[in-house]
């Protein structure tokens, strides 16, 4: 998902005047995606959660107590 979003942002640019400008574009693109991910709901969470609990039981215990 992230790769596609960054590709969309950089596709229209022929080149960047400086390396800093390229990094700035990548930084802003990741900030936009993070905002979208904050409000997104995880599909099939009711199926995913039990599987995570089985495979990562020790780690999950820390966060479920």
Short mmCIF file of N, CA and C in Angstrom, two decimals:
data_model
loop_
_atom_site.label_atom_id
_atom_site.label_comp_id
_atom_site.label_asym_id
_atom_site.label_seq_id
_atom_site.Cartn_x
_atom_site.Cartn_y
_atom_site.Cartn_z
N UNK A 1 0.82 -1.19 0.00
CA UNK A 1 0.00 0.00 0.00
C UNK A 1 0.87 1.25 0.00
N UNK A 2 1.83 1.29 0.90
CA UNK A 2 2.69 2.46 1.01
C UNK A 2 3.49 2.67 -0.26
N UNK A 3 3.99 1.59 -0.83
CA UNK A 3 4.79 1.69 -2.05
C UNK A 3 3.99 2.28 -3.19
N UNK A 4 2.74 1.87 -3.31
CA UNK A 4 1.88 2.38 -4.37
C UNK A 4 1.61 3.87 -4.17
N UNK A 5 1.38 4.26 -2.93
CA UNK A 5 1.10 5.66 -2.64
C UNK A 5 2.29 6.54 -2.97
N UNK A 6 3.49 6.10 -2.58
CA UNK A 6 4.70 6.87 -2.87
C UNK A 6 4.96 6.92 -4.37
N UNK A 7 4.71 5.82 -5.05
CA UNK A 7 4.90 5.80 -6.50
C UNK A 7 3.98 6.81 -7.17
N UNK A 8 2.72 6.89 -6.68
CA UNK A 8 1.78 7.86 -7.22
C UNK A 8 2.27 9.29 -7.03
N UNK A 9 2.86 9.56 -5.88
CA UNK A 9 3.34 10.91 -5.58
C UNK A 9 4.56 11.29 -6.42
N UNK A 10 5.45 10.33 -6.66
CA UNK A 10 6.70 10.64 -7.37
C UNK A 10 6.59 10.46 -8.88
N UNK A 11 5.56 9.80 -9.35
CA UNK A 11 5.42 9.49 -10.77
C UNK A 11 5.37 10.75 -11.64
N UNK A 12 4.69 11.76 -11.17
CA UNK A 12 4.53 12.97 -11.98
C UNK A 12 5.76 13.86 -11.97
N UNK A 13 6.68 13.59 -11.07
CA UNK A 13 7.90 14.41 -10.99
C UNK A 13 8.96 13.83 -11.92
N UNK A 14 9.55 14.66 -12.74
CA UNK A 14 10.61 14.20 -13.63
C UNK A 14 11.89 13.95 -12.85
N UNK A 15 12.25 14.92 -12.04
CA UNK A 15 13.43 14.79 -11.18
C UNK A 15 13.27 15.76 -10.02
N UNK A 16 14.14 15.62 -9.05
CA UNK A 16 14.11 16.49 -7.88
C UNK A 16 15.34 17.39 -7.90
N UNK A 17 15.17 18.66 -7.56
CA UNK A 17 16.31 19.58 -7.61
C UNK A 17 17.40 19.22 -6.60
N UNK A 18 16.98 18.71 -5.43
CA UNK A 18 17.96 18.31 -4.42
C UNK A 18 17.51 17.01 -3.77
N UNK A 19 18.43 16.38 -3.09
CA UNK A 19 18.10 15.16 -2.35
C UNK A 19 17.13 15.50 -1.23
N UNK A 20 17.31 16.66 -0.62
CA UNK A 20 16.41 17.08 0.46
C UNK A 20 14.98 17.21 -0.01
N UNK A 21 14.79 17.70 -1.23
CA UNK A 21 13.42 17.84 -1.73
C UNK A 21 12.78 16.47 -1.96
N UNK A 22 13.56 15.49 -2.37
CA UNK A 22 13.04 14.13 -2.54
C UNK A 22 12.65 13.55 -1.18
N UNK A 23 13.50 13.73 -0.18
CA UNK A 23 13.20 13.23 1.15
C UNK A 23 11.97 13.93 1.74
N UNK A 24 11.84 15.22 1.46
CA UNK A 24 10.68 15.96 1.96
C UNK A 24 9.39 15.40 1.37
N UNK A 25 9.40 15.11 0.08
CA UNK A 25 8.22 14.54 -0.55
C UNK A 25 7.89 13.17 0.05
N UNK A 26 8.90 12.34 0.26
CA UNK A 26 8.67 11.03 0.87
C UNK A 26 8.16 11.17 2.30
N UNK A 27 8.70 12.11 3.04
CA UNK A 27 8.25 12.33 4.41
C UNK A 27 6.78 12.76 4.44
N UNK A 28 6.42 13.72 3.60
CA UNK A 28 5.04 14.19 3.58
C UNK A 28 4.08 13.10 3.12
N UNK A 29 4.52 12.26 2.17
CA UNK A 29 3.67 11.16 1.71
C UNK A 29 3.43 10.16 2.84
N UNK A 30 4.47 9.84 3.61
CA UNK A 30 4.29 8.90 4.72
C UNK A 30 3.40 9.50 5.81
N UNK A 31 3.50 10.80 6.03
CA UNK A 31 2.63 11.45 7.01
C UNK A 31 1.16 11.35 6.60
N UNK A 32 0.88 11.55 5.31
CA UNK A 32 -0.49 11.45 4.82
C UNK A 32 -1.03 10.03 4.98
N UNK A 33 -0.21 9.04 4.67
CA UNK A 33 -0.65 7.65 4.79
C UNK A 33 -0.89 7.29 6.25
N UNK A 34 -0.04 7.75 7.15
CA UNK A 34 -0.23 7.46 8.57
C UNK A 34 -1.55 8.03 9.08
N UNK A 35 -1.92 9.21 8.62
CA UNK A 35 -3.20 9.79 9.03
C UNK A 35 -4.36 8.94 8.55
N UNK A 36 -4.25 8.41 7.34
CA UNK A 36 -5.31 7.55 6.81
C UNK A 36 -5.39 6.25 7.60
N UNK A 37 -4.23 5.70 7.98
CA UNK A 37 -4.21 4.43 8.71
C UNK A 37 -4.78 4.57 10.11
N UNK A 38 -4.68 5.76 10.71
CA UNK A 38 -5.21 5.96 12.06
C UNK A 38 -6.71 5.75 12.10
N UNK A 39 -7.39 6.17 11.06
CA UNK A 39 -8.85 6.08 11.07
C UNK A 39 -9.37 4.82 10.38
N UNK A 40 -8.49 4.04 9.79
CA UNK A 40 -8.92 2.84 9.08
C UNK A 40 -9.24 1.71 10.05
N UNK A 41 -10.24 0.95 9.72
CA UNK A 41 -10.60 -0.21 10.53
C UNK A 41 -9.97 -1.45 9.91
N UNK A 42 -9.63 -2.40 10.75
CA UNK A 42 -9.01 -3.63 10.28
C UNK A 42 -10.11 -4.63 9.93
N UNK A 43 -10.09 -5.07 8.69
CA UNK A 43 -11.10 -6.04 8.26
C UNK A 43 -10.82 -7.41 8.86
N UNK A 44 -11.86 -8.13 9.20
CA UNK A 44 -11.78 -9.50 9.72
C UNK A 44 -10.98 -9.59 11.02
N UNK A 45 -11.04 -8.54 11.83
CA UNK A 45 -10.28 -8.55 13.09
C UNK A 45 -10.72 -9.70 13.99
N UNK A 46 -12.00 -10.06 13.93
CA UNK A 46 -12.49 -11.14 14.77
C UNK A 46 -11.86 -12.48 14.40
N UNK A 47 -11.37 -12.62 13.19
CA UNK A 47 -10.66 -13.84 12.78
C UNK A 47 -9.15 -13.71 13.01
N UNK A 48 -8.64 -12.52 12.86
CA UNK A 48 -7.20 -12.31 12.97
C UNK A 48 -6.72 -12.40 14.42
N UNK A 49 -7.47 -11.79 15.33
CA UNK A 49 -7.05 -11.72 16.73
C UNK A 49 -6.79 -13.09 17.36
N UNK A 50 -7.69 -14.07 17.20
CA UNK A 50 -7.40 -15.39 17.80
C UNK A 50 -6.14 -16.05 17.22
N UNK A 51 -5.90 -15.83 15.95
CA UNK A 51 -4.70 -16.40 15.34
C UNK A 51 -3.44 -15.75 15.90
N UNK A 52 -3.47 -14.43 16.07
CA UNK A 52 -2.33 -13.75 16.67
C UNK A 52 -2.11 -14.22 18.10
N UNK A 53 -3.18 -14.45 18.82
CA UNK A 53 -3.08 -14.92 20.20
C UNK A 53 -2.41 -16.28 20.29
N UNK A 54 -2.63 -17.11 19.30
CA UNK A 54 -2.02 -18.45 19.29
C UNK A 54 -0.54 -18.35 18.93
N UNK A 55 -0.23 -17.67 17.84
CA UNK A 55 1.15 -17.62 17.35
C UNK A 55 2.06 -16.75 18.21
N UNK A 56 1.52 -15.69 18.78
CA UNK A 56 2.33 -14.75 19.55
C UNK A 56 1.79 -14.61 20.96
N UNK A 57 1.51 -15.71 21.60
CA UNK A 57 0.85 -15.68 22.91
C UNK A 57 1.65 -14.90 23.95
N UNK A 58 2.97 -15.06 24.00
CA UNK A 58 3.77 -14.36 25.00
C UNK A 58 3.74 -12.86 24.80
N UNK A 59 3.84 -12.44 23.57
CA UNK A 59 3.81 -11.01 23.26
C UNK A 59 2.43 -10.43 23.48
N UNK A 60 1.40 -11.15 23.08
CA UNK A 60 0.03 -10.65 23.20
C UNK A 60 -0.38 -10.50 24.67
N UNK A 61 0.17 -11.30 25.55
CA UNK A 61 -0.18 -11.22 26.96
C UNK A 61 0.17 -9.85 27.54
N UNK A 62 1.28 -9.25 27.07
CA UNK A 62 1.69 -7.96 27.56
C UNK A 62 0.64 -6.88 27.27
N UNK A 63 0.01 -6.98 26.11
CA UNK A 63 -0.87 -5.92 25.65
C UNK A 63 -2.34 -6.16 25.95
N UNK A 64 -2.69 -7.34 26.40
CA UNK A 64 -4.10 -7.65 26.66
C UNK A 64 -4.45 -7.60 28.13
N UNK A 65 -3.48 -7.44 29.01
CA UNK A 65 -3.77 -7.41 30.44
C UNK A 65 -4.16 -6.03 30.88
#
